[in-house]
mmCIF file with all atom_site columns, C-alpha atoms in Angstrom:
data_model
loop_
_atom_site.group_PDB
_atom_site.id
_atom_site.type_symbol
_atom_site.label_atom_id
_atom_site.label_alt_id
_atom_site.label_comp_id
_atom_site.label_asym_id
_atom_site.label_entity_id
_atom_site.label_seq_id
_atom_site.pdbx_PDB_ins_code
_atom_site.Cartn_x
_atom_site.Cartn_y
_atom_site.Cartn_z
_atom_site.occupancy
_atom_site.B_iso_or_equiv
_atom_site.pdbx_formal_charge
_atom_site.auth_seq_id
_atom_site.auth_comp_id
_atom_site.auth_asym_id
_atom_site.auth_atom_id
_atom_site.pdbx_PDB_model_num
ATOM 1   C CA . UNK V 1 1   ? 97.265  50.623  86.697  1.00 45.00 ? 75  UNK V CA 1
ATOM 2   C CA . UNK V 1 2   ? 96.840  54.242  88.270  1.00 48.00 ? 76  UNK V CA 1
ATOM 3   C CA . UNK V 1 3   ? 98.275  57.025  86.798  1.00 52.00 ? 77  UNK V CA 1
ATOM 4   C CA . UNK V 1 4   ? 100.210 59.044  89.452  1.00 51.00 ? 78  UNK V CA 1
ATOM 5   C CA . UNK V 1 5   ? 99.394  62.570  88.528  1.00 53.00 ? 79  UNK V CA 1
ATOM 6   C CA . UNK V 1 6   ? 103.085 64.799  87.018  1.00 59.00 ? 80  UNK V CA 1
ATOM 7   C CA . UNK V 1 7   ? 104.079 67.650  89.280  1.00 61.00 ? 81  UNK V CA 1
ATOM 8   C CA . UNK V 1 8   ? 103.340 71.194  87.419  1.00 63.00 ? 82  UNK V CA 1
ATOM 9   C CA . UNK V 1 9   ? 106.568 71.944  85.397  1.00 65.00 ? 83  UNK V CA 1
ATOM 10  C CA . UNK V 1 10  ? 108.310 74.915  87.087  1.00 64.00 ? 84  UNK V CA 1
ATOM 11  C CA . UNK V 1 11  ? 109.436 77.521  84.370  1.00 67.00 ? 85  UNK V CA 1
ATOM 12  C CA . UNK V 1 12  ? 112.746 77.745  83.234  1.00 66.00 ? 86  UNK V CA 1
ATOM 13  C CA . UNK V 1 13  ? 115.186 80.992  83.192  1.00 66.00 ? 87  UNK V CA 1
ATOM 14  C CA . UNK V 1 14  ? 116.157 80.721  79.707  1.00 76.00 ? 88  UNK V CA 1
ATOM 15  C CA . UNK V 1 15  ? 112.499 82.214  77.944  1.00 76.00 ? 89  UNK V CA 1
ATOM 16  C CA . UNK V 1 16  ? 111.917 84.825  80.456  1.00 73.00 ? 90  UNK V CA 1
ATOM 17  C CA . UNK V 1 17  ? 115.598 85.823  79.812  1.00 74.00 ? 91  UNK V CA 1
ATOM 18  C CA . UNK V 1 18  ? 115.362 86.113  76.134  1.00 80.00 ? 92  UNK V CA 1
ATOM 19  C CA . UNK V 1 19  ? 112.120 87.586  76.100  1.00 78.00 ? 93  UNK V CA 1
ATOM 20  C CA . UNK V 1 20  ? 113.475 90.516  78.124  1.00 72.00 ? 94  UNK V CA 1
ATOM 21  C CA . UNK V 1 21  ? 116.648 90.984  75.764  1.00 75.00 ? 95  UNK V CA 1
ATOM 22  C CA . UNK V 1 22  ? 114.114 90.455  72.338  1.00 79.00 ? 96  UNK V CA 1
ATOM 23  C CA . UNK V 1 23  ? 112.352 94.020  74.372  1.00 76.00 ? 97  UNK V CA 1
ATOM 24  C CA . UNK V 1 24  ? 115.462 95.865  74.574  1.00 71.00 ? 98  UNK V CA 1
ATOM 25  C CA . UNK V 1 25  ? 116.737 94.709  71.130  1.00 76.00 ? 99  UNK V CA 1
ATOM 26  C CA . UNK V 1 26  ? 112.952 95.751  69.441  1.00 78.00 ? 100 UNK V CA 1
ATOM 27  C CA . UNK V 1 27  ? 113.619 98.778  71.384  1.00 71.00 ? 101 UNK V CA 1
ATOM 28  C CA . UNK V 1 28  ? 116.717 100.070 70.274  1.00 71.00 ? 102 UNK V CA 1
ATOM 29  C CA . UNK V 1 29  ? 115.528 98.836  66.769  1.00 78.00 ? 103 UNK V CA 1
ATOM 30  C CA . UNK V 1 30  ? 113.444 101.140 67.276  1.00 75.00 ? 104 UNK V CA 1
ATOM 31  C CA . UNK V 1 31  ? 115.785 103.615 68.379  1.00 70.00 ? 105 UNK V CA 1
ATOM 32  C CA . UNK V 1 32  ? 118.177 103.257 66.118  1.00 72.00 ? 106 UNK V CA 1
ATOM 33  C CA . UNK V 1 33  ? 115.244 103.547 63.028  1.00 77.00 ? 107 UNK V CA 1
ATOM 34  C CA . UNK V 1 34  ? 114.570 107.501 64.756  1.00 72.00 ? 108 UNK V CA 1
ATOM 35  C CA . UNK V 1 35  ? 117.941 108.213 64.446  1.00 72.00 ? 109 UNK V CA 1
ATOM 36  C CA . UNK V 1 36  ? 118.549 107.212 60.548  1.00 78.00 ? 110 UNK V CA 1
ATOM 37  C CA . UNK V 1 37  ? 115.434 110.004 60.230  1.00 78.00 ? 111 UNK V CA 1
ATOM 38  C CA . UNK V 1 38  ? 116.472 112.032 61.873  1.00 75.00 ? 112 UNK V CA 1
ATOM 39  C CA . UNK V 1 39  ? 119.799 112.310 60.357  1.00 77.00 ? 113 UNK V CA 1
ATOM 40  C CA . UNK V 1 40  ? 117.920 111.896 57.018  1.00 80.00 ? 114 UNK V CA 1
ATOM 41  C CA . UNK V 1 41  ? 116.203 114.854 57.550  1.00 80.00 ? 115 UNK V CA 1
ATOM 42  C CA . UNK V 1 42  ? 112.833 112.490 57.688  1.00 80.00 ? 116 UNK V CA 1
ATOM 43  C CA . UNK V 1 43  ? 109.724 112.212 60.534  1.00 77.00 ? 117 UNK V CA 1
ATOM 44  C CA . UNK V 1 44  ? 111.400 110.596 63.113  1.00 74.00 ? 118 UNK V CA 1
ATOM 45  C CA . UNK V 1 45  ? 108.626 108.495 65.675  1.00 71.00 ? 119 UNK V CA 1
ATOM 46  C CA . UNK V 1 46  ? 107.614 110.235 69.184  1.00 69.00 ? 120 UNK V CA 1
ATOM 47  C CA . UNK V 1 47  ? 110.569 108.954 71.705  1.00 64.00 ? 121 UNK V CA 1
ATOM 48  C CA . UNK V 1 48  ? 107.901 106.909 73.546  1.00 65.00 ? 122 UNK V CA 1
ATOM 49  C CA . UNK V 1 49  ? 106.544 105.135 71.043  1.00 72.00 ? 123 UNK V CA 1
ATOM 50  C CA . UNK V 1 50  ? 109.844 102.466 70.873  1.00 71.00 ? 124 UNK V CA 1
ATOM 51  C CA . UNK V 1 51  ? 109.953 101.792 74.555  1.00 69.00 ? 125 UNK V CA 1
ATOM 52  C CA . UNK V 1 52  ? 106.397 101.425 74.629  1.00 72.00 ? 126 UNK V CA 1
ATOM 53  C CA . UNK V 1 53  ? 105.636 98.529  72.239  1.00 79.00 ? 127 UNK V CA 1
ATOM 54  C CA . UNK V 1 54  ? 109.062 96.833  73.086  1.00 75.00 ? 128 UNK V CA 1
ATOM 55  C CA . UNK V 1 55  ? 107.826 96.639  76.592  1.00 73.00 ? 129 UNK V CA 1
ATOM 56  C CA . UNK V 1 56  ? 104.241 95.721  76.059  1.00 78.00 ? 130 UNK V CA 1
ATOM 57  C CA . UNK V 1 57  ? 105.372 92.582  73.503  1.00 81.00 ? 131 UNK V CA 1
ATOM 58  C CA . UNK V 1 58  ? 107.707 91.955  76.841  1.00 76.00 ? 132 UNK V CA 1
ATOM 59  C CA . UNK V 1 59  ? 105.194 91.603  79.187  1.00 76.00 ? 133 UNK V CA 1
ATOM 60  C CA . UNK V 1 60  ? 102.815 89.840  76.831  1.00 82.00 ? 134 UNK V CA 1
ATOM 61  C CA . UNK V 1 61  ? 105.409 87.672  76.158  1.00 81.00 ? 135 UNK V CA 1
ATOM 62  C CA . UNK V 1 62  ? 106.290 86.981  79.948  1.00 75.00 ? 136 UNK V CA 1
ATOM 63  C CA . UNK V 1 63  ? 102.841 87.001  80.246  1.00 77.00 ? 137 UNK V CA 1
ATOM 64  C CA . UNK V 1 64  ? 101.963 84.306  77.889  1.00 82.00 ? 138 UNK V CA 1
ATOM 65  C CA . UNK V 1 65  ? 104.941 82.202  78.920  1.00 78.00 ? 139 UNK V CA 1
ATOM 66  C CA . UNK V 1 66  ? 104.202 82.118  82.773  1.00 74.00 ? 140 UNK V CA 1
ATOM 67  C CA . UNK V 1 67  ? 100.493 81.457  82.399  1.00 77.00 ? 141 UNK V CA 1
ATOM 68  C CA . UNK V 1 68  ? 101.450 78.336  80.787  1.00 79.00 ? 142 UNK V CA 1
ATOM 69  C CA . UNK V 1 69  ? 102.488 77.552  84.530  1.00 73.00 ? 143 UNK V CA 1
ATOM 70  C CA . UNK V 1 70  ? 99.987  78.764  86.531  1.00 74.00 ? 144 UNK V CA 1
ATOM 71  C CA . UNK V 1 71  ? 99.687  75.176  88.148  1.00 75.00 ? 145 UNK V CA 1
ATOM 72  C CA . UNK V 1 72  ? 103.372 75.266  89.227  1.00 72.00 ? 146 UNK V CA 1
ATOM 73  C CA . UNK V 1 73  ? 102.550 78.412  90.872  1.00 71.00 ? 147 UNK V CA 1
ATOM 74  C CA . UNK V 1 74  ? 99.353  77.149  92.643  1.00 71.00 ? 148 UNK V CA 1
ATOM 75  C CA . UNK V 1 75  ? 101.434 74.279  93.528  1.00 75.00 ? 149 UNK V CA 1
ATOM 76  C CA . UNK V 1 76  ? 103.721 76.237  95.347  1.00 69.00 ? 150 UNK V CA 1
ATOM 77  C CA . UNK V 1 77  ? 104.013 76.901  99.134  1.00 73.00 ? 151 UNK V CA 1
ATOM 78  C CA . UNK V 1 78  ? 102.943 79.972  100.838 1.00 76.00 ? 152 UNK V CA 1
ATOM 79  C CA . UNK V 1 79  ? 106.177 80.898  101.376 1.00 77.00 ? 153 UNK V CA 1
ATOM 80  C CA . UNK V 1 80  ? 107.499 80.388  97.932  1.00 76.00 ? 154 UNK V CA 1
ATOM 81  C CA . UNK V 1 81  ? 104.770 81.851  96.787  1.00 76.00 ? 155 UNK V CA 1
ATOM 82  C CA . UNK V 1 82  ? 105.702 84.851  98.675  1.00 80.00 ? 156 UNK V CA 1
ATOM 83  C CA . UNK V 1 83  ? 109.738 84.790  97.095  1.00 78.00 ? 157 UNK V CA 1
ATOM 84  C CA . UNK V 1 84  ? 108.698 85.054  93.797  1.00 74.00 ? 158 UNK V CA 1
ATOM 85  C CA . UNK V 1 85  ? 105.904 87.571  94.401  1.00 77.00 ? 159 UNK V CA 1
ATOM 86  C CA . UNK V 1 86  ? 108.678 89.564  95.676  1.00 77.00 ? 160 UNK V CA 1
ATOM 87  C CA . UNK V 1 87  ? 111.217 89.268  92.523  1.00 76.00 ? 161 UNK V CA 1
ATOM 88  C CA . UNK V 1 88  ? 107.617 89.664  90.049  1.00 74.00 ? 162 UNK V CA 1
ATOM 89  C CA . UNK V 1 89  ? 107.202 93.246  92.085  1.00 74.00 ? 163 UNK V CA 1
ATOM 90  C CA . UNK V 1 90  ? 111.115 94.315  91.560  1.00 77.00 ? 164 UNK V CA 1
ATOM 91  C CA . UNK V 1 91  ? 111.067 93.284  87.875  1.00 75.00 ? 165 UNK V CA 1
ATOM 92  C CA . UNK V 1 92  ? 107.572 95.373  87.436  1.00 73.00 ? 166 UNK V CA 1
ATOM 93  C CA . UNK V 1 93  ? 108.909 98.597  89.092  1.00 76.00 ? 167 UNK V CA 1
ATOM 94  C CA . UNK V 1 94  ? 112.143 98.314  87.275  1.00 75.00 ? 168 UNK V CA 1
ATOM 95  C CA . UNK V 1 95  ? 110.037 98.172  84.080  1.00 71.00 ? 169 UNK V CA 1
ATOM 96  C CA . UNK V 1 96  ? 108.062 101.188 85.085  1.00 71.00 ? 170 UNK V CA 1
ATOM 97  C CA . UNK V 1 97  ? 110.721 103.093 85.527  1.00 74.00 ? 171 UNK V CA 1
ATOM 98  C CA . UNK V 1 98  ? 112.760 102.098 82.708  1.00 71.00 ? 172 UNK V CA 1
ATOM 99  C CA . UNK V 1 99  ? 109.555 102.989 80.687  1.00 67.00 ? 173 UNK V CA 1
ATOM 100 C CA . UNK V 1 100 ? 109.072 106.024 82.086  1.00 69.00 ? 174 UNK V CA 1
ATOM 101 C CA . UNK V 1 101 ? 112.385 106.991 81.203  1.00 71.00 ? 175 UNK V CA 1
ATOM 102 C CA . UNK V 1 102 ? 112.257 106.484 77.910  1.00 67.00 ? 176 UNK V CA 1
ATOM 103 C CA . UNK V 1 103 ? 109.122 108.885 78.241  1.00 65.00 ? 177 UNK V CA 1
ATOM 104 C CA . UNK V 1 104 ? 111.002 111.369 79.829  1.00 65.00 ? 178 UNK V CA 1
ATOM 105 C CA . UNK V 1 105 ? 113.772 111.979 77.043  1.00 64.00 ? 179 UNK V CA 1
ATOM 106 C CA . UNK V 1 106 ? 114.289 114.063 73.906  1.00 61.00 ? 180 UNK V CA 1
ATOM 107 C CA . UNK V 1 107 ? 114.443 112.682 70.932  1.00 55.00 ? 181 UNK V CA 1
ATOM 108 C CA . UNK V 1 108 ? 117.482 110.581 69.054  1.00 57.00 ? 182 UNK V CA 1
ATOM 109 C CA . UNK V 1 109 ? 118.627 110.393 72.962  1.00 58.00 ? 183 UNK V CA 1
ATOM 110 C CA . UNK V 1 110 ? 120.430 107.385 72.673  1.00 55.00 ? 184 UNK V CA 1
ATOM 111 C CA . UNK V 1 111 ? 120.269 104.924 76.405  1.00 52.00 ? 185 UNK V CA 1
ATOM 112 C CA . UNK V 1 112 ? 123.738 105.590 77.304  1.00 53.00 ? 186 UNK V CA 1
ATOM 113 C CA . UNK V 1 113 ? 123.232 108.885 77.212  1.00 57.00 ? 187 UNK V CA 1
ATOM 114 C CA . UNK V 1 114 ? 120.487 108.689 78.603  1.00 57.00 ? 188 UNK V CA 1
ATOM 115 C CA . UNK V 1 115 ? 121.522 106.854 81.705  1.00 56.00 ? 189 UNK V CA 1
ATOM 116 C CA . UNK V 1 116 ? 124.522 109.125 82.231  1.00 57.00 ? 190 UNK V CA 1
ATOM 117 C CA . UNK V 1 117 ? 123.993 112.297 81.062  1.00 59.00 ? 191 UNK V CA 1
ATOM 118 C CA . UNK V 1 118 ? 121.236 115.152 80.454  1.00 61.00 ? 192 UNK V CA 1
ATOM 119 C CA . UNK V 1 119 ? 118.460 116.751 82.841  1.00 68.00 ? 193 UNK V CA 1
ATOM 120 C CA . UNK V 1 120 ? 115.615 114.858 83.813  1.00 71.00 ? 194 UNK V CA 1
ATOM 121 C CA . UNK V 1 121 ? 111.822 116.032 83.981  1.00 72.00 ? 195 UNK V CA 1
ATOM 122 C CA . UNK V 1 122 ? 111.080 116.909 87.808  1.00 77.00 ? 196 UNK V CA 1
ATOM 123 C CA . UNK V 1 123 ? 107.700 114.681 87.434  1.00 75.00 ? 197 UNK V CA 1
ATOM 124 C CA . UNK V 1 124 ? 109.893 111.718 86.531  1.00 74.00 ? 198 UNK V CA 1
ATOM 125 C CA . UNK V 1 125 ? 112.564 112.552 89.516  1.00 80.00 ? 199 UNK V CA 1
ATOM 126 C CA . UNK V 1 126 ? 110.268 112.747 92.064  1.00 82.00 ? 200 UNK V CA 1
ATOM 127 C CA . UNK V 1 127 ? 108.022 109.784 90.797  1.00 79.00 ? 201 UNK V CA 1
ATOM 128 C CA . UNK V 1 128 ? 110.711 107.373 89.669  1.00 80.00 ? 202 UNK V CA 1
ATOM 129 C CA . UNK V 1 129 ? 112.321 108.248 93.446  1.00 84.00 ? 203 UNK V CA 1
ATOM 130 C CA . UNK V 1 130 ? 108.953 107.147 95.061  1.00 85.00 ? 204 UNK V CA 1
ATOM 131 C CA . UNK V 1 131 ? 108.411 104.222 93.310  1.00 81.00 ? 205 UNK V CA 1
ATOM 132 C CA . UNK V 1 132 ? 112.140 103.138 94.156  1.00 83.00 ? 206 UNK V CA 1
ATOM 133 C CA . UNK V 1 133 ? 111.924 103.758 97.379  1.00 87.00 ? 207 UNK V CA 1
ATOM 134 C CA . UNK V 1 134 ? 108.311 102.241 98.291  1.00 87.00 ? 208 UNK V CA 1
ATOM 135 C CA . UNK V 1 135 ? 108.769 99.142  95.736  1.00 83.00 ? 209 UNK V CA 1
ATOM 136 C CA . UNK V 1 136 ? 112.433 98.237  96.955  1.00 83.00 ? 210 UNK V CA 1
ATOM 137 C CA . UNK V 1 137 ? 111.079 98.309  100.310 1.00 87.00 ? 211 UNK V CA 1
ATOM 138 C CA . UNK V 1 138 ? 107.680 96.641  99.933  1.00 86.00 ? 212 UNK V CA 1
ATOM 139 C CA . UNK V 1 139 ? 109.503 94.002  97.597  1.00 85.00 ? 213 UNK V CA 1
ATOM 140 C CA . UNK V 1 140 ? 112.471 93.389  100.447 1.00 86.00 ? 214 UNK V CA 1
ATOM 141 C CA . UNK V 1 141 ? 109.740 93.482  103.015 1.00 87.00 ? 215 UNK V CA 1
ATOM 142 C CA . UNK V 1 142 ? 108.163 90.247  101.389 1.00 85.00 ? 216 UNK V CA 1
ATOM 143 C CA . UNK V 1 143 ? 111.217 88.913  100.459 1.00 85.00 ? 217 UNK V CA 1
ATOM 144 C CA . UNK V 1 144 ? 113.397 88.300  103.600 1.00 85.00 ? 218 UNK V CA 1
ATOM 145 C CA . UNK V 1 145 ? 110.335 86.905  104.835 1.00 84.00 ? 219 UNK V CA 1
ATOM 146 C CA . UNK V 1 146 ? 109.937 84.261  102.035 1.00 84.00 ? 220 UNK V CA 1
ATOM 147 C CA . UNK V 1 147 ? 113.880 83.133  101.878 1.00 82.00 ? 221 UNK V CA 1
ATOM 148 C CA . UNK V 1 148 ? 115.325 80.213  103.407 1.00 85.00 ? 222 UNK V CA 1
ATOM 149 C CA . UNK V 1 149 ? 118.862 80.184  105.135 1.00 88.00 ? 223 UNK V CA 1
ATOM 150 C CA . UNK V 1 150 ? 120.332 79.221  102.546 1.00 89.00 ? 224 UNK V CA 1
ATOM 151 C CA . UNK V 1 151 ? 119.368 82.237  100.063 1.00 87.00 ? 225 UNK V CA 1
ATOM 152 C CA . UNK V 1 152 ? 119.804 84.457  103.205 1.00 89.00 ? 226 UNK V CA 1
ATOM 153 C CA . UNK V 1 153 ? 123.396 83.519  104.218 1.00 92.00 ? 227 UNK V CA 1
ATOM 154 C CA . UNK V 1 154 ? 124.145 84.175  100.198 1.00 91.00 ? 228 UNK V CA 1
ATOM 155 C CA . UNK V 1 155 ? 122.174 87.311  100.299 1.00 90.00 ? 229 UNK V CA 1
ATOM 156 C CA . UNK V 1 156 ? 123.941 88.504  103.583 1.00 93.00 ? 230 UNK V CA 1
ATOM 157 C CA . UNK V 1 157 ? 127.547 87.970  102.146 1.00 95.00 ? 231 UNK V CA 1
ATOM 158 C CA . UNK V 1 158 ? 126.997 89.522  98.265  1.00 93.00 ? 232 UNK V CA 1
ATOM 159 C CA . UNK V 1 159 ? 125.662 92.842  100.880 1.00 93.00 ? 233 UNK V CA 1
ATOM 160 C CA . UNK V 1 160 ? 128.660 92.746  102.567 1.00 95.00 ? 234 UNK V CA 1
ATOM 161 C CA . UNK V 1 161 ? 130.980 92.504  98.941  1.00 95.00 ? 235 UNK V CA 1
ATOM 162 C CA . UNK V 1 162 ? 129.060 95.518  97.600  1.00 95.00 ? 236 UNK V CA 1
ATOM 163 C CA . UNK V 1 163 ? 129.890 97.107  100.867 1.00 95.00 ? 237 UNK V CA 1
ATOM 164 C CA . UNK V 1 164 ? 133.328 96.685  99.766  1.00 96.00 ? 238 UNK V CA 1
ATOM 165 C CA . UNK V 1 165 ? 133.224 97.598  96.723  1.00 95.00 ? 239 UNK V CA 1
ATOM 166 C CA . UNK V 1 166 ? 131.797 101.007 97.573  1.00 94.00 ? 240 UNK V CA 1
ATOM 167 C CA . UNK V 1 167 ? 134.215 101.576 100.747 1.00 94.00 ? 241 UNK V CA 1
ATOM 168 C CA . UNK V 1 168 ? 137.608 100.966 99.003  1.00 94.00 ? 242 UNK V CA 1
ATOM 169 C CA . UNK V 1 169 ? 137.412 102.744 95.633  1.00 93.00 ? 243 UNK V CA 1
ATOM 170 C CA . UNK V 1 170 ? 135.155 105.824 96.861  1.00 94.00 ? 244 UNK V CA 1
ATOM 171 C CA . UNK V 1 171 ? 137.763 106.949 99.282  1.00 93.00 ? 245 UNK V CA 1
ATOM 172 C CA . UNK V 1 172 ? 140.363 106.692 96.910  1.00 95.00 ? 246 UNK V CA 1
ATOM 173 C CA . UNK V 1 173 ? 138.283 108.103 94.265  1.00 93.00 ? 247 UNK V CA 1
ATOM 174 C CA . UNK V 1 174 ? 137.401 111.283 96.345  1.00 94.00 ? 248 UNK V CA 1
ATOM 175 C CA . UNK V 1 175 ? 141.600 112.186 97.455  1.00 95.00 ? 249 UNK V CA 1
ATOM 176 C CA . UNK V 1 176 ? 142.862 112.014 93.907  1.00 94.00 ? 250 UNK V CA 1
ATOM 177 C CA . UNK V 1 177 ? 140.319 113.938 92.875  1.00 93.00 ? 251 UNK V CA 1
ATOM 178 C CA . UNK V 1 178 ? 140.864 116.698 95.474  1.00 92.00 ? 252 UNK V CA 1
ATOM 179 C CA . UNK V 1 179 ? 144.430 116.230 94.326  1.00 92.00 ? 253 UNK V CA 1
ATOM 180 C CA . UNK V 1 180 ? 143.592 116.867 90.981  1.00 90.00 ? 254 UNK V CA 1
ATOM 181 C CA . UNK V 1 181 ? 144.630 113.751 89.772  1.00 92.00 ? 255 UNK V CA 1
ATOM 182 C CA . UNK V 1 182 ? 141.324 112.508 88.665  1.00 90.00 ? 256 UNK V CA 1
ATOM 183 C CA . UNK V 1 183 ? 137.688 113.603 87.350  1.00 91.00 ? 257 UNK V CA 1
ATOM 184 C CA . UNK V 1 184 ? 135.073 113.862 90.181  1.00 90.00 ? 258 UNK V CA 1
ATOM 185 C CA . UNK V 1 185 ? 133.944 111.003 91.700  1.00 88.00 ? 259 UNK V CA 1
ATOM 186 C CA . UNK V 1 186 ? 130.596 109.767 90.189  1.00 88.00 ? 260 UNK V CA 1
ATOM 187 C CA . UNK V 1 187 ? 127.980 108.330 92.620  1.00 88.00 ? 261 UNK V CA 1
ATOM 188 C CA . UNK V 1 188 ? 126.355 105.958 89.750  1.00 85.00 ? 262 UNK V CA 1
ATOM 189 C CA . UNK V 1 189 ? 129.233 104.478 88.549  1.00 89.00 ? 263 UNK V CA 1
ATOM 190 C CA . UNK V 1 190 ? 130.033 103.497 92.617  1.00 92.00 ? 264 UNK V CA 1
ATOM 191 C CA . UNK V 1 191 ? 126.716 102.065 92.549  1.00 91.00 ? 265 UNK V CA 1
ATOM 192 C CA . UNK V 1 192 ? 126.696 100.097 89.345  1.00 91.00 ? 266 UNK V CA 1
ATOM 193 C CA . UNK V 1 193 ? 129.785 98.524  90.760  1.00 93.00 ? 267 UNK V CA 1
ATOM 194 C CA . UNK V 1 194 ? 128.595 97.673  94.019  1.00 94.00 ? 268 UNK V CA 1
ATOM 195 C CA . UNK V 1 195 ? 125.703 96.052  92.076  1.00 92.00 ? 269 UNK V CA 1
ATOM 196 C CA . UNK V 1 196 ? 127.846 93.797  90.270  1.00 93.00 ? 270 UNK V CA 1
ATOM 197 C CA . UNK V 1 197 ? 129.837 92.825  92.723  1.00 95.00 ? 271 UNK V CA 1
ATOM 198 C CA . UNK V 1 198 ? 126.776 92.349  94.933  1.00 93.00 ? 272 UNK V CA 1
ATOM 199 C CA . UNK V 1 199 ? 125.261 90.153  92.070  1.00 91.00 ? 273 UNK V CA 1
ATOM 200 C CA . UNK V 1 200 ? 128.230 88.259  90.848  1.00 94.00 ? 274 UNK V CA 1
ATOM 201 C CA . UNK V 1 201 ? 128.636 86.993  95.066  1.00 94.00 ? 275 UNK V CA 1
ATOM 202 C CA . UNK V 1 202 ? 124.983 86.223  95.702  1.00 91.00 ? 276 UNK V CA 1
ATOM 203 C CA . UNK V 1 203 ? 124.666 84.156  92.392  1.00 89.00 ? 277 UNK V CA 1
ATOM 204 C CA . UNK V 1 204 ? 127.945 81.733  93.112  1.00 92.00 ? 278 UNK V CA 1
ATOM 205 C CA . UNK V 1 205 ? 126.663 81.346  96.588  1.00 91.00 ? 279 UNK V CA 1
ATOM 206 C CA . UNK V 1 206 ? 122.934 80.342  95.541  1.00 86.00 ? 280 UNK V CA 1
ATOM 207 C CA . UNK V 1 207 ? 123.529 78.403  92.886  1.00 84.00 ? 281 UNK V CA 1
ATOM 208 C CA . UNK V 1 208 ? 127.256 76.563  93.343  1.00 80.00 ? 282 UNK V CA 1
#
């Protein structure tokens, strides 16, 4: 009897996903240790030091865990190929960035803080706005060239919902404030919410 050969397993979500949140949990171990010195009046470690390892035993671990499928990823099409080269490229600027970040602050900084408040290095602001711009658009490049109708059509509509939810808050946002009725309106905050909206529309249309 011959032995049809098995299709290359395709990896899984669930790993990669916990591999990321065991890097941001190791780092804010890590934070959270350089704090307790600090406030102990003790040596605290070098604010980079944290981010650093958490994110290098992240990508090892990705690493390690996709390389177990590199026949699944031979396997693929040119055109798959292409999709997940694009999301690989997004995931590696965002962790440059968020690295880089962590570079960039003072010490016992904690991340919301860090995300929301205090001055930023002009190296990092001009860098981090580079490698935004020229990543999101070599990334989006490949990927509307990789996706099928399907992907596109849910794409197209979660773009239109974060639309939204920057047009009808940001309006309203802006007039009370000028009314003094509320604090100024705060760009970030209108983009985190677009995000999720954006996110929470594409992911029920791809995957329902």
């Amino acid at each position: 009897m011959v032995t049809e050969p098995q299709e290359p397993r395709a990896p899984g979500f669930i790993w990669p996903t916990l591999i990321c949140f065991g890097a941001i949990f190791l780092a804010g171990i890590f934070a959270g240790y350089s704090k307790a010195a600090a406030e102990a009046g003790n040596a605290t470690l070098a604010p980079w030091v944290g981010p650093l390892i958490a994110a290098a035993l992240g990508m090892a671990g990705l690493f390690f865990y996709f390389r177990r499928h590199a026949d699944w990823f031979r396997a693929l099409s040119r055109r798959r190929r292409r999709y997940w080269t694009a999301l690989g490229l997004a995931a590696v600027i965002g962790g440059i960035v968020g690295v880089w970040a962590s570079f960039d602050q003072p010490a016992n900084r904690g991340a919301i803080e860090m995300a929301f408040t205090g001055a930023l290095s002009a190296k990092f602001a001009i860098g981090a706005s580079i490698l935004w711009v020229i990543g999101l658009l070599v990334s989006m490049v490949i990927y509307h060239r990789s996706i099928d109708d399907h992907e596109e059509r849910a794409w197209l509509w979660a773009g239109l919902a974060g639309w939204y939810a920057f047009i009808f808050p940001a309006p309203v946002w802006w007039v009370l404030h000028r009314a003094g009725l509320a604090p100024p309106a705060d760009a970030m905050l209108l983009f985190l919410l677009s995000m999720v909206a954006n996110a929470i529309v594409y992911l029920w249309l791809k995957f329902r």
